[in-house]
PDB file of C-alpha atoms and ligand atoms in Angstrom:
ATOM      1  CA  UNK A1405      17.734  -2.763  -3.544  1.00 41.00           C
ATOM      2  CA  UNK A1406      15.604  -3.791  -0.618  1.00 47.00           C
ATOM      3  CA  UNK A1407      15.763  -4.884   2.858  1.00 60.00           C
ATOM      4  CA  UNK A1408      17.620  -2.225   4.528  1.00 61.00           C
ATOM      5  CA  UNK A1409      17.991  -1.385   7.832  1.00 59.00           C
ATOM      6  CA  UNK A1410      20.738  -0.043   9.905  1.00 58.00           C
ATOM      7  CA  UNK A1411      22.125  -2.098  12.514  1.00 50.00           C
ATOM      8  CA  UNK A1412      21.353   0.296  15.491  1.00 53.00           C
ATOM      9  CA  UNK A1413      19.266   3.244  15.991  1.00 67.00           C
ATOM     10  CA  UNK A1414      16.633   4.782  18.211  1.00 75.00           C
ATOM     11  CA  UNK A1415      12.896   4.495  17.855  1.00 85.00           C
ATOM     12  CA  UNK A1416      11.679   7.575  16.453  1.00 90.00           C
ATOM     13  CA  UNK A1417       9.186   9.442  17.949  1.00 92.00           C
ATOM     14  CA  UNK A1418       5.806   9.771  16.398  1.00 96.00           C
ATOM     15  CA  UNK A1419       4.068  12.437  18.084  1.00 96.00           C
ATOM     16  CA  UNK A1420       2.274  14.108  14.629  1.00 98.00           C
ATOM     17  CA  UNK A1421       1.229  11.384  12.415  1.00 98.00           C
ATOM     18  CA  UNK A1422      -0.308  12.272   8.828  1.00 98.00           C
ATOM     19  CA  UNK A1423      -2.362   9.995   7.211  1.00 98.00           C
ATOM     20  CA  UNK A1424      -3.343  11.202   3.878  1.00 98.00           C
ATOM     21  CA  UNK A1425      -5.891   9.663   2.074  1.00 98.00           C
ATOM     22  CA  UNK A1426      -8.260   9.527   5.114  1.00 98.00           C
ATOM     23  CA  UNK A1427     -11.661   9.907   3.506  1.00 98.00           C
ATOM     24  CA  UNK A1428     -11.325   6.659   0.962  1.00 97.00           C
ATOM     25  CA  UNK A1429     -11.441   3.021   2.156  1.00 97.00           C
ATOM     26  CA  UNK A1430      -9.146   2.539   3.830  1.00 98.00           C
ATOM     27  CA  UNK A1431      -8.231   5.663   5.485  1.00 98.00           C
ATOM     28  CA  UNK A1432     -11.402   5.501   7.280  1.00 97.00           C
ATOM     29  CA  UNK A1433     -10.302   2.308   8.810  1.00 97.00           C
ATOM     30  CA  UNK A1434      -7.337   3.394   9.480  1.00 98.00           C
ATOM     31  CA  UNK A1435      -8.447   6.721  10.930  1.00 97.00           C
ATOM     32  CA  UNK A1436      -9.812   4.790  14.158  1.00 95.00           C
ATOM     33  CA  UNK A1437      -7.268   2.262  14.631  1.00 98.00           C
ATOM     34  CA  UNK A1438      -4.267   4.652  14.439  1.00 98.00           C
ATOM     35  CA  UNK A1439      -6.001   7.215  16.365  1.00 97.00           C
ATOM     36  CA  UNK A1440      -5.641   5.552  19.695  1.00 96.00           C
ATOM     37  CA  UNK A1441      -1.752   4.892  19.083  1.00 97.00           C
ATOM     38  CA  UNK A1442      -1.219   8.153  17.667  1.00 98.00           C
ATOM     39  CA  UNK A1443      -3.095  10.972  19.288  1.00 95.00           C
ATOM     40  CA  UNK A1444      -1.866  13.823  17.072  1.00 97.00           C
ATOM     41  CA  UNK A1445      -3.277  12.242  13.864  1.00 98.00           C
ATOM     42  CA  UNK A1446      -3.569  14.808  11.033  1.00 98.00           C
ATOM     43  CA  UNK A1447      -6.303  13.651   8.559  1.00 98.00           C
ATOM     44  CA  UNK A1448      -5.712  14.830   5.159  1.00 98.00           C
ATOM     45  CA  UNK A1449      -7.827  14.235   1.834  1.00 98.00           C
ATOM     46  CA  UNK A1450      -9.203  15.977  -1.520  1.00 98.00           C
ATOM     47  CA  UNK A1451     -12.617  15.611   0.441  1.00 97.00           C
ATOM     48  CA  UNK A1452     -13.845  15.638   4.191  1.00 96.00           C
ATOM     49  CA  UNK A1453     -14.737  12.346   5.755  1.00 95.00           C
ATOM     50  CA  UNK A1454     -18.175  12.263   6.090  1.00 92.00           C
ATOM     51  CA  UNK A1455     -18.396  11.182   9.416  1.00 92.00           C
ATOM     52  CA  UNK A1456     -15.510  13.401  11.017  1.00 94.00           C
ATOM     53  CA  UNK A1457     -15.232  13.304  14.852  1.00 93.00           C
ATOM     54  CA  UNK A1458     -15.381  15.948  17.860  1.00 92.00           C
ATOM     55  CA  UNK A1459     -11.561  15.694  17.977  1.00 93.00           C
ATOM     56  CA  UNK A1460     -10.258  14.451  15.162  1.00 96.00           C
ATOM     57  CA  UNK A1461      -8.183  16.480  12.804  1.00 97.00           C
ATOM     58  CA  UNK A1462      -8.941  16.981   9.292  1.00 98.00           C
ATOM     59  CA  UNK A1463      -7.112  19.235   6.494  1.00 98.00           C
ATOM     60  CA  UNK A1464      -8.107  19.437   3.308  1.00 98.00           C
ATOM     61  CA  UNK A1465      -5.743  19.379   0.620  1.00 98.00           C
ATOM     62  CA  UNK A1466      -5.141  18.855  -3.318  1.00 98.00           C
ATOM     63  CA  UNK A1467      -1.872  16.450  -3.342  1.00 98.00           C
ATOM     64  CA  UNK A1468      -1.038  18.040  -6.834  1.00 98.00           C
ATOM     65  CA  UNK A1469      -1.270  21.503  -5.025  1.00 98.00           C
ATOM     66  CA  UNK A1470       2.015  21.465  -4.060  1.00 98.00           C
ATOM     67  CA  UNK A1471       1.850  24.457  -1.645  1.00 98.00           C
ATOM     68  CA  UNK A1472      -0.781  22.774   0.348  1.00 98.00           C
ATOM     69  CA  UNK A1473       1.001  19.472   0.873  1.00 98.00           C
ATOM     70  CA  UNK A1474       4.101  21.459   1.723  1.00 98.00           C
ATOM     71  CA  UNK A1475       1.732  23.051   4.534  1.00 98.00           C
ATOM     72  CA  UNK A1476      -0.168  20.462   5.723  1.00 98.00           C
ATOM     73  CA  UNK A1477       3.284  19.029   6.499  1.00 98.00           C
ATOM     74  CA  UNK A1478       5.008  21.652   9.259  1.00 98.00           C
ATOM     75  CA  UNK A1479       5.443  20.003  12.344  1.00 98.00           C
ATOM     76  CA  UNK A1480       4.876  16.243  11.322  1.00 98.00           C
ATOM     77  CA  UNK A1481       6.997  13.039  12.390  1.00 98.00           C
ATOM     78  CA  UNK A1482       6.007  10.354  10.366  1.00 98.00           C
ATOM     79  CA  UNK A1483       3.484  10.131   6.841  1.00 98.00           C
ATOM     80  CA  UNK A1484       1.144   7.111   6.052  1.00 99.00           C
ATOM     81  CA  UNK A1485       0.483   8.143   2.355  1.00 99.00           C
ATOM     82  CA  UNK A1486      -2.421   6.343   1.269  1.00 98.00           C
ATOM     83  CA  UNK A1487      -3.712   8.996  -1.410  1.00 98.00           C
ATOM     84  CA  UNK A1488      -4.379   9.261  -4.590  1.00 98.00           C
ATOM     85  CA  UNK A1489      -6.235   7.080  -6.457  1.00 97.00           C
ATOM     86  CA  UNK A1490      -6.761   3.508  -5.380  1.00 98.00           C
ATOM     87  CA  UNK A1491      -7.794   2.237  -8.772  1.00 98.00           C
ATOM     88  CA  UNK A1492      -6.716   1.681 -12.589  1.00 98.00           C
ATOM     89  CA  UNK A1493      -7.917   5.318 -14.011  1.00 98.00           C
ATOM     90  CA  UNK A1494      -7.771   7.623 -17.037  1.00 98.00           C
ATOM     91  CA  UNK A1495      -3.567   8.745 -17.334  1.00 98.00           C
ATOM     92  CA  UNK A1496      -4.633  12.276 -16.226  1.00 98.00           C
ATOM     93  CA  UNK A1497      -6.088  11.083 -12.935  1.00 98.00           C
ATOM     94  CA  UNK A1498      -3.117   9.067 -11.999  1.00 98.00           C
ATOM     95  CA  UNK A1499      -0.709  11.231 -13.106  1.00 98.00           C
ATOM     96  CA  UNK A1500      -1.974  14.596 -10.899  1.00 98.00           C
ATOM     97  CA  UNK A1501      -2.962  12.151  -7.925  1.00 98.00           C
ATOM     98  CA  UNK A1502      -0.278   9.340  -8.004  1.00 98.00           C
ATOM     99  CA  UNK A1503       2.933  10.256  -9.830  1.00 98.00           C
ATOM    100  CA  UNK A1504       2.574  14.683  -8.891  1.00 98.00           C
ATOM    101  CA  UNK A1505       0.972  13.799  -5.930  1.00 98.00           C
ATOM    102  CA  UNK A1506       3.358  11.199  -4.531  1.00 98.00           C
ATOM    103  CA  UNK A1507       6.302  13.817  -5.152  1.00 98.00           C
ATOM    104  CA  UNK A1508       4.669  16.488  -3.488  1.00 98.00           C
ATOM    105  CA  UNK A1509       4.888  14.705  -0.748  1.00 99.00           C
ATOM    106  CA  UNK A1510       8.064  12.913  -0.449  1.00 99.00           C
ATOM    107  CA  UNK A1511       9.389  16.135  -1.403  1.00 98.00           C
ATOM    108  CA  UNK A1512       7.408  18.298   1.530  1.00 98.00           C
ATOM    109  CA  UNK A1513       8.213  15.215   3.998  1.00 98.00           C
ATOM    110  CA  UNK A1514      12.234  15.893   3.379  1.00 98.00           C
ATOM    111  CA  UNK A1515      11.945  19.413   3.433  1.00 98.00           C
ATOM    112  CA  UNK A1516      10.008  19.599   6.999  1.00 98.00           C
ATOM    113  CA  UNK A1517      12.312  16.809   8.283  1.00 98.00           C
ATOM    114  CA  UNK A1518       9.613  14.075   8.608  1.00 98.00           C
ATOM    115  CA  UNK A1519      11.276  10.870  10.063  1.00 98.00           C
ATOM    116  CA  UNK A1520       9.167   8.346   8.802  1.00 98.00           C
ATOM    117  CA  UNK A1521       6.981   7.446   5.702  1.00 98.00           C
ATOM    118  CA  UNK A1522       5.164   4.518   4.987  1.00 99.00           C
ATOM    119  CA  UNK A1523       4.194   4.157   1.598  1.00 99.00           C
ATOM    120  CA  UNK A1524       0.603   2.089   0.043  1.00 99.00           C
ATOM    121  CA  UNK A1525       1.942   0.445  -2.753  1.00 99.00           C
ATOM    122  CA  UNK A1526       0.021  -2.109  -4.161  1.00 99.00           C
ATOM    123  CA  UNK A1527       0.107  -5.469  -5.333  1.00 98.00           C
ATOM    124  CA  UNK A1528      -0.551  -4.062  -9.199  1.00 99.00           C
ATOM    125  CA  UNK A1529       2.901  -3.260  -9.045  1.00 98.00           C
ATOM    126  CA  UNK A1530       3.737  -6.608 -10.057  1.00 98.00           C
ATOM    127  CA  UNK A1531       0.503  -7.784 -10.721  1.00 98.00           C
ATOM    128  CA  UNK A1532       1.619  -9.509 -14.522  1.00 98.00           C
ATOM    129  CA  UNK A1533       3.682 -12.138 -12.252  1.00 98.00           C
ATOM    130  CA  UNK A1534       1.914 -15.490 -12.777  1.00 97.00           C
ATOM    131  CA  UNK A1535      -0.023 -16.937  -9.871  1.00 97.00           C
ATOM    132  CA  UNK A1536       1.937 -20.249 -10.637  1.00 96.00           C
ATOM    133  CA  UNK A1537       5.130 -18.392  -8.700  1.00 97.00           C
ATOM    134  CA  UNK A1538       5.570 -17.451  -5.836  1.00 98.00           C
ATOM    135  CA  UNK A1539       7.712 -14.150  -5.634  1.00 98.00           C
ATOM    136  CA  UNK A1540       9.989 -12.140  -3.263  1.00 98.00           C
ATOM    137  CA  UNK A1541      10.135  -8.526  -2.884  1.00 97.00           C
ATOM    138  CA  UNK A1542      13.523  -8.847  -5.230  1.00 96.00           C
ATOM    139  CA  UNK A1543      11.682  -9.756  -8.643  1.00 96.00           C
ATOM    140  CA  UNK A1544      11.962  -6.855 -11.063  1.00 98.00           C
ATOM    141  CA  UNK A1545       7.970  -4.943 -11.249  1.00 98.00           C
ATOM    142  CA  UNK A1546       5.442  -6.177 -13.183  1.00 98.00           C
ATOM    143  CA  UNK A1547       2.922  -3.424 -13.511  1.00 98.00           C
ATOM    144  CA  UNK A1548      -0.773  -4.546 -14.501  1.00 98.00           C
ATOM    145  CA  UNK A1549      -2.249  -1.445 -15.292  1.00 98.00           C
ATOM    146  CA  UNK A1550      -1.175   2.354 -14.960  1.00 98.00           C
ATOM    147  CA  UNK A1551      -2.261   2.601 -11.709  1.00 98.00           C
ATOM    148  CA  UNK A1552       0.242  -0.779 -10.762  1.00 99.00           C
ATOM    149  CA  UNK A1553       3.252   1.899 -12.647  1.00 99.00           C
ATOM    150  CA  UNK A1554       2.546   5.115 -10.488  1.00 99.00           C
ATOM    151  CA  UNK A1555       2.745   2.558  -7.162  1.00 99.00           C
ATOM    152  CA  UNK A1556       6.151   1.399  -8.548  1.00 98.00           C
ATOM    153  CA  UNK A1557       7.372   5.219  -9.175  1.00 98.00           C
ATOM    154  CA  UNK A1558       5.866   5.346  -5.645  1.00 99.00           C
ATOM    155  CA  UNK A1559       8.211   2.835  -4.635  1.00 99.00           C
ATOM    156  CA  UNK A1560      11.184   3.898  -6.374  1.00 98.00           C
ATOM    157  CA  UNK A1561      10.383   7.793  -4.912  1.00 98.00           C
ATOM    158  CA  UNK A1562      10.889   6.367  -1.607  1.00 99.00           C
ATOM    159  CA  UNK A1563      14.115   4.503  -2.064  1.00 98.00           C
ATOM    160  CA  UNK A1564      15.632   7.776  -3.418  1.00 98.00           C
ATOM    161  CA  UNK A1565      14.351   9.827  -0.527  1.00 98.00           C
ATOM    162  CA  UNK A1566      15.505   7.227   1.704  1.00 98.00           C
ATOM    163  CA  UNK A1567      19.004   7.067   0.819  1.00 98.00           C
ATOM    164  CA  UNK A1568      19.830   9.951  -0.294  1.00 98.00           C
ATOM    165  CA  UNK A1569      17.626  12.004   2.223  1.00 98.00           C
ATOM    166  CA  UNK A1570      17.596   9.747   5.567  1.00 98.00           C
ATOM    167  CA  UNK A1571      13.867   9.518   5.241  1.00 98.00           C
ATOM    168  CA  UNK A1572      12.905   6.237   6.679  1.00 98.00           C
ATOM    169  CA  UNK A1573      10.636   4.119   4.054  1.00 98.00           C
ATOM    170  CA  UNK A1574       8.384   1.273   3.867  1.00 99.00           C
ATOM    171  CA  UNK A1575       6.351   0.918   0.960  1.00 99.00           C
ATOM    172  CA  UNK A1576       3.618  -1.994   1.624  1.00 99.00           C
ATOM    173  CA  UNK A1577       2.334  -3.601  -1.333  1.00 99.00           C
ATOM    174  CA  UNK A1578      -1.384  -4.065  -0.418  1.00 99.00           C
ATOM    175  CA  UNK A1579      -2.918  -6.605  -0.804  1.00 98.00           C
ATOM    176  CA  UNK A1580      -7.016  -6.551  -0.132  1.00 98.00           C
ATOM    177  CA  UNK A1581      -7.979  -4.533   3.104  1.00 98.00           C
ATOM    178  CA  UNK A1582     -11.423  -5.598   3.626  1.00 98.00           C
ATOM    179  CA  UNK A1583     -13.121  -7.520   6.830  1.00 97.00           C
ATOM    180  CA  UNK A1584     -13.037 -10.982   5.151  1.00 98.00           C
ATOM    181  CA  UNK A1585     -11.710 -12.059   1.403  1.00 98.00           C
ATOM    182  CA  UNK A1586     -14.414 -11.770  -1.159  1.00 98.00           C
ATOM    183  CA  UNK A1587     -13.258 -13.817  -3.603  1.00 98.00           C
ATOM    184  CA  UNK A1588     -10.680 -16.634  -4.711  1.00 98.00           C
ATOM    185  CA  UNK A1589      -7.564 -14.175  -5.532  1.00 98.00           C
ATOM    186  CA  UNK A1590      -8.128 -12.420  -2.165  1.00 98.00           C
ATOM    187  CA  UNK A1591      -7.877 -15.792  -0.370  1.00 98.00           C
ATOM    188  CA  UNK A1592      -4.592 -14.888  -1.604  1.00 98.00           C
ATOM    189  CA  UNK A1593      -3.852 -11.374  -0.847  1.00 98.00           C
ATOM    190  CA  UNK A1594      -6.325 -10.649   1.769  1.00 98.00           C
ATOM    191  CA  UNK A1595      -5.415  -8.461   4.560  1.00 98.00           C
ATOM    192  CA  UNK A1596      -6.845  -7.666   7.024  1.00 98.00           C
ATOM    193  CA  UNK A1597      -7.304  -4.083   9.100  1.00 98.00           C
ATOM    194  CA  UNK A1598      -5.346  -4.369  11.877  1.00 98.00           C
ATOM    195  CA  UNK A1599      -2.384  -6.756  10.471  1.00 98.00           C
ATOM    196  CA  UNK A1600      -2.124  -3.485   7.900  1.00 99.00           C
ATOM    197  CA  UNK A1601      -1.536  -1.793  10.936  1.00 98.00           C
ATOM    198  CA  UNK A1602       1.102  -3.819  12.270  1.00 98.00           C
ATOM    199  CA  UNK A1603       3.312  -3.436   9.289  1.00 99.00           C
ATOM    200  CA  UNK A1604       2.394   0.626   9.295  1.00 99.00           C
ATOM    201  CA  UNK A1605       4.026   0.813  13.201  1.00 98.00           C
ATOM    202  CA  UNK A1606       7.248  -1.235  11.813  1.00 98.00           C
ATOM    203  CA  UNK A1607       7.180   1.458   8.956  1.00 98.00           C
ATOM    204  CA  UNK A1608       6.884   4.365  11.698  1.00 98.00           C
ATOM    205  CA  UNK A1609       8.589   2.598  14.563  1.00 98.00           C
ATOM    206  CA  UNK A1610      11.129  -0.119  13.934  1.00 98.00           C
ATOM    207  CA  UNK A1611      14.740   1.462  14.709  1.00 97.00           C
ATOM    208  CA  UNK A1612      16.912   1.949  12.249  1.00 97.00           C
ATOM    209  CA  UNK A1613      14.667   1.339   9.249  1.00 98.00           C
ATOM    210  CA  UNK A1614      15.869   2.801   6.354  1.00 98.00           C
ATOM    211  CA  UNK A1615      14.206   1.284   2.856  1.00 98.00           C
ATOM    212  CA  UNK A1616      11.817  -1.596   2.884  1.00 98.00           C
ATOM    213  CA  UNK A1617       9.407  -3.310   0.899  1.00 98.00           C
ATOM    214  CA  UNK A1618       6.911  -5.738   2.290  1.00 99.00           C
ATOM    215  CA  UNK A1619       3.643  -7.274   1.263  1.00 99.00           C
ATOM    216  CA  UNK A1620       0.775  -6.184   2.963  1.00 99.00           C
ATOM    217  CA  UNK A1621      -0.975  -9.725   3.264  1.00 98.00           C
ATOM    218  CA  UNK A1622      -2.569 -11.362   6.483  1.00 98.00           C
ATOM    219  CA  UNK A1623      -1.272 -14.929   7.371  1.00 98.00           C
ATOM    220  CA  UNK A1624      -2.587 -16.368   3.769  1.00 98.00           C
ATOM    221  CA  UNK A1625      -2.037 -20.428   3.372  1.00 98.00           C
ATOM    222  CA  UNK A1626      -2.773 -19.902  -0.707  1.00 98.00           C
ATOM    223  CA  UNK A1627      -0.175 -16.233  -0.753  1.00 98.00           C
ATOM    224  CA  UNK A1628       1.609 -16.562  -3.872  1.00 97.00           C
ATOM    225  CA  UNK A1629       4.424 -13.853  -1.911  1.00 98.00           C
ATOM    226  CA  UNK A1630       7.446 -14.681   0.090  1.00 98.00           C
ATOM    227  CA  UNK A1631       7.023 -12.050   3.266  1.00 98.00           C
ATOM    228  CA  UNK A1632      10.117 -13.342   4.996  1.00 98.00           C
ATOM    229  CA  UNK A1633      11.166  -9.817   5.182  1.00 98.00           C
ATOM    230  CA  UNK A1634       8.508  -8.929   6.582  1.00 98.00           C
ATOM    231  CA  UNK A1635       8.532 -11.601   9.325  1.00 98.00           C
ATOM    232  CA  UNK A1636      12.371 -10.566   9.690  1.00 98.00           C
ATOM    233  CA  UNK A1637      10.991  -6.820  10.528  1.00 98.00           C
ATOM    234  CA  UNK A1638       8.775  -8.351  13.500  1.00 98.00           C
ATOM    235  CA  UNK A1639       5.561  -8.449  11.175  1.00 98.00           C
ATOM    236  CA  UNK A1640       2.928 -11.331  13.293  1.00 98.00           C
ATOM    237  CA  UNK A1641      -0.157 -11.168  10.994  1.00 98.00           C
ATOM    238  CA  UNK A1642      -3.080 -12.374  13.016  1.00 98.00           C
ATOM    239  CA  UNK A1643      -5.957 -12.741  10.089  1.00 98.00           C
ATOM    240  CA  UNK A1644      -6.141 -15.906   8.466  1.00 98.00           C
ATOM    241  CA  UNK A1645      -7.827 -15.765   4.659  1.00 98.00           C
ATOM    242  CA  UNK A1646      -8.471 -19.504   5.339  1.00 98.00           C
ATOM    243  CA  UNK A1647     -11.000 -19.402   8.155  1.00 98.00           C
ATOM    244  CA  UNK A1648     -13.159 -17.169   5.161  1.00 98.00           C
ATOM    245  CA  UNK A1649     -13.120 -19.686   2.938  1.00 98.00           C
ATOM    246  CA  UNK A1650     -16.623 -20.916   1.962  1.00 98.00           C
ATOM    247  CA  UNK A1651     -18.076 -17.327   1.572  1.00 98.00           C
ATOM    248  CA  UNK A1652     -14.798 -16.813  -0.242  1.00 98.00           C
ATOM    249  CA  UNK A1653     -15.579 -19.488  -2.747  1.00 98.00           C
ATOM    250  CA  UNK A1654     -19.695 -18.869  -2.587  1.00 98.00           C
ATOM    251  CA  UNK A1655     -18.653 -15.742  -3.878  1.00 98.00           C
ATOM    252  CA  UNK A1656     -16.495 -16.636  -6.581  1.00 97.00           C
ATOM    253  CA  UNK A1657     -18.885 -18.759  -8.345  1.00 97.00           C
ATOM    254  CA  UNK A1658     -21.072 -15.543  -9.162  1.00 97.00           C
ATOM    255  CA  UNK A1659     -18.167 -14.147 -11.054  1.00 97.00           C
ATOM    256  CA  UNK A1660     -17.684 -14.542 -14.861  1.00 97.00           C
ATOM    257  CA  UNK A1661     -14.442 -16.631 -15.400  1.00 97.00           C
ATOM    258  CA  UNK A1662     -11.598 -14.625 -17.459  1.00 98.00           C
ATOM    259  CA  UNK A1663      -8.680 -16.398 -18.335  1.00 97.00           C
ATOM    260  CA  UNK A1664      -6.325 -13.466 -18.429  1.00 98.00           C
ATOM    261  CA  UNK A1665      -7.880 -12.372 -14.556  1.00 98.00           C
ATOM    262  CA  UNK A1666      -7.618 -15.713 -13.703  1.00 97.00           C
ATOM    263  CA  UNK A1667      -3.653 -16.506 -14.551  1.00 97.00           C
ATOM    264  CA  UNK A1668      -2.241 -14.091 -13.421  1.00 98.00           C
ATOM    265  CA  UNK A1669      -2.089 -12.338  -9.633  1.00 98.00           C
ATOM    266  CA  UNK A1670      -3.429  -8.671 -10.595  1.00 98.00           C
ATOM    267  CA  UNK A1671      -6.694 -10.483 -11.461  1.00 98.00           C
ATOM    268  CA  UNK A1672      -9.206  -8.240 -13.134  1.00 98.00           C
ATOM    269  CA  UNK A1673      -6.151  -5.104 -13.431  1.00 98.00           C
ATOM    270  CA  UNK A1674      -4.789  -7.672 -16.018  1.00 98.00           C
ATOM    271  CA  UNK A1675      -7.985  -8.450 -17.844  1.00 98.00           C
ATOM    272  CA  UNK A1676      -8.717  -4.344 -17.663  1.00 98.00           C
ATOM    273  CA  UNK A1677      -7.446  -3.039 -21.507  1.00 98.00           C
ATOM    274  CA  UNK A1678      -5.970  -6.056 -22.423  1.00 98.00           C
ATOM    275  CA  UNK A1679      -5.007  -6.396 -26.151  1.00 98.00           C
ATOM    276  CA  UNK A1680      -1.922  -8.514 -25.905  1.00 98.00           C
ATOM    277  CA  UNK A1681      -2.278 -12.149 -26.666  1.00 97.00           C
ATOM    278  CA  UNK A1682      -2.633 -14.596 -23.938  1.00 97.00           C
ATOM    279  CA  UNK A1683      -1.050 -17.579 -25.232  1.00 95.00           C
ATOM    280  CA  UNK A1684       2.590 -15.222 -25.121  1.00 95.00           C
ATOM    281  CA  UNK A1685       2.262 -14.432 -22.579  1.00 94.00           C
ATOM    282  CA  UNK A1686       0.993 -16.847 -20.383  1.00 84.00           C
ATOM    283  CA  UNK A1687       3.814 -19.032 -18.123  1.00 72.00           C
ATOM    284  CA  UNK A1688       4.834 -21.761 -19.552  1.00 67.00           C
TER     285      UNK A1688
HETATM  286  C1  15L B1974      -5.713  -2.344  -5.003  1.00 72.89           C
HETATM  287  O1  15L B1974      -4.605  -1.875  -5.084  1.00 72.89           O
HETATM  288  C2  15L B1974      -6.905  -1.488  -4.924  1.00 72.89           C
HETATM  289  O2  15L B1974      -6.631  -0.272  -4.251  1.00 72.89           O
HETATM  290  C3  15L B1974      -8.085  -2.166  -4.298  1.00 72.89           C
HETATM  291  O3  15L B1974      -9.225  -1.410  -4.609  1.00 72.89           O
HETATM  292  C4  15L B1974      -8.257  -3.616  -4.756  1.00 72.89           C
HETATM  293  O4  15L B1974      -8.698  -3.624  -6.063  1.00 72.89           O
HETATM  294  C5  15L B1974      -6.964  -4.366  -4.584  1.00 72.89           C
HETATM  295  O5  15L B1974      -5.889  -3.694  -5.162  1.00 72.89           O
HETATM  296  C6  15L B1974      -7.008  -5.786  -5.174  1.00 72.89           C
HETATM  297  O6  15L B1974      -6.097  -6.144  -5.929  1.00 72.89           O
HETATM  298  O7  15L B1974      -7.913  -6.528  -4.830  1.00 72.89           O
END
């Protein structure tokens, strides 16, 4: 079930604010736009930023080393869990950083009575849905590779800490984070840095939240997602994919075409391994 939120309640206060993940792509975006809201950010990764600041906060931690997630996590309101890995990789890798790691710390956020988490899903989740349809956050998942499967355990994690813990939960199925859309699909799904953080303050913010999906898209004419719930949660993206158009479009003419990439919305996540048989599977 999605779209919950109770009726009343009082903005929770964010004073400590752990963003794990901080040394990949996005967590170094992130780093200096939350910084500013959140003073008290905690920086957390398998590796040190490279560039860390006079002032910033960094500890480094293992999130399949349970007792140093549990640590890193004394004292903290609200969680941005970007970590892991970001990518389709071998079943090892995702299962130590995505499906053991993403326990660790649902499990360590309940335990030190964290408020808030938001969660990066991804749009691999349901990256096999055609990019003929447009879809809700209510369509059943639709992994594209095993990476898209630990981001739906992700999900599912955080509607059982939700409801049966109290801890507040909005998983945001990322899209692209980058500066502009780089190719056709991400005219689709781009989104843009600080519309991500928009939907990360409803996540750690909004009163009352309990469990919520969203897509994590900007404002997206060609979005093949229907982010009314997102909208309903006071989401205002600001980037608009279409004003990136012709580099968009320059750029996709250097790429090979794929038919599997190219049908459905996970792109090249579908192509990755595939062995199935197109004309099957392909909509109608
Ligand atoms: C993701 O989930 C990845 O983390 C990112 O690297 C991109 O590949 C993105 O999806 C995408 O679909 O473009």
């Amino acid at each position: 079930m999605n779209g919950v939120t109770a009726a009343s309640g009082q903005t929770p206060v964010m004073r400590r604010v752990l963003l794990t993940g901080a040394s990949g792509g996005i967590g170094t975006r992130l780093r200096k736009l939350l910084k500013p809201l959140y003073p008290e950010l905690i920086l957390s990764d398998i590796r040190p930023p490279g560039d860390l600041l006079p002032g910033e906060t960094f500890i480094q931690a293992d999130l399949a080393d349970v007792g140093a997630v549990h640590a890193m996590m004394q004292g903290i309101d609200g969680v941005v869990h970007l970590g892991g890995y970001s990518v389709e990789g071998p079943w090892d890798a995702i299962l130590n950083a995505n499906i053991v790691g993403a326990y660790n710390v649902f499990e360590a956020a309940r335990i030190a009575h964290v408020q808030r988490i938001v969660f990066a899903s991804s749009n691999h989740v349901v990256g096999f849905y055609p990019r003929s349809q447009t879809i809700g956050v209510d369509e059943h998942v639709l992994p594209d590779s095993r990476y898209g499967v630990s981001k739906a355990f992700g999900e599912a994690l955080a509607a059982l800490y939700a409801y049966k813990h109290g801890l507040g939960a909005l998983c945001i199925r990322i899209g692209n984070v980058d500066d502009r859309p780089v190719d056709e699909r991400r005219l689709a799904i781009w989104l843009n840095p600080e519309d991500l953080v928009s939907l990360i303050r409803i996540g750690l913010e909004r009163p009352g939240l309990v469990y919520e999906i969203v897509y994590g898209m900007s404002g997206n004419k060609r979005a093949w997602w229907d982010n009314t719930r997102a909208g309903e949660l006071g989401y205002e993206p600001q980037g608009r994919a279409e004003d990136h158009v012709e580099s968009a479009m320059a750029a996709q003419r250097g790429i090979a075409p794929d038919p599997v990439a190219e049908a459905f919305q996970g792109g090249a996540f579908c192509a990755d391994e595939f062995s199935s048989d197109l004309a099957k599977i392909r909509p109608s």
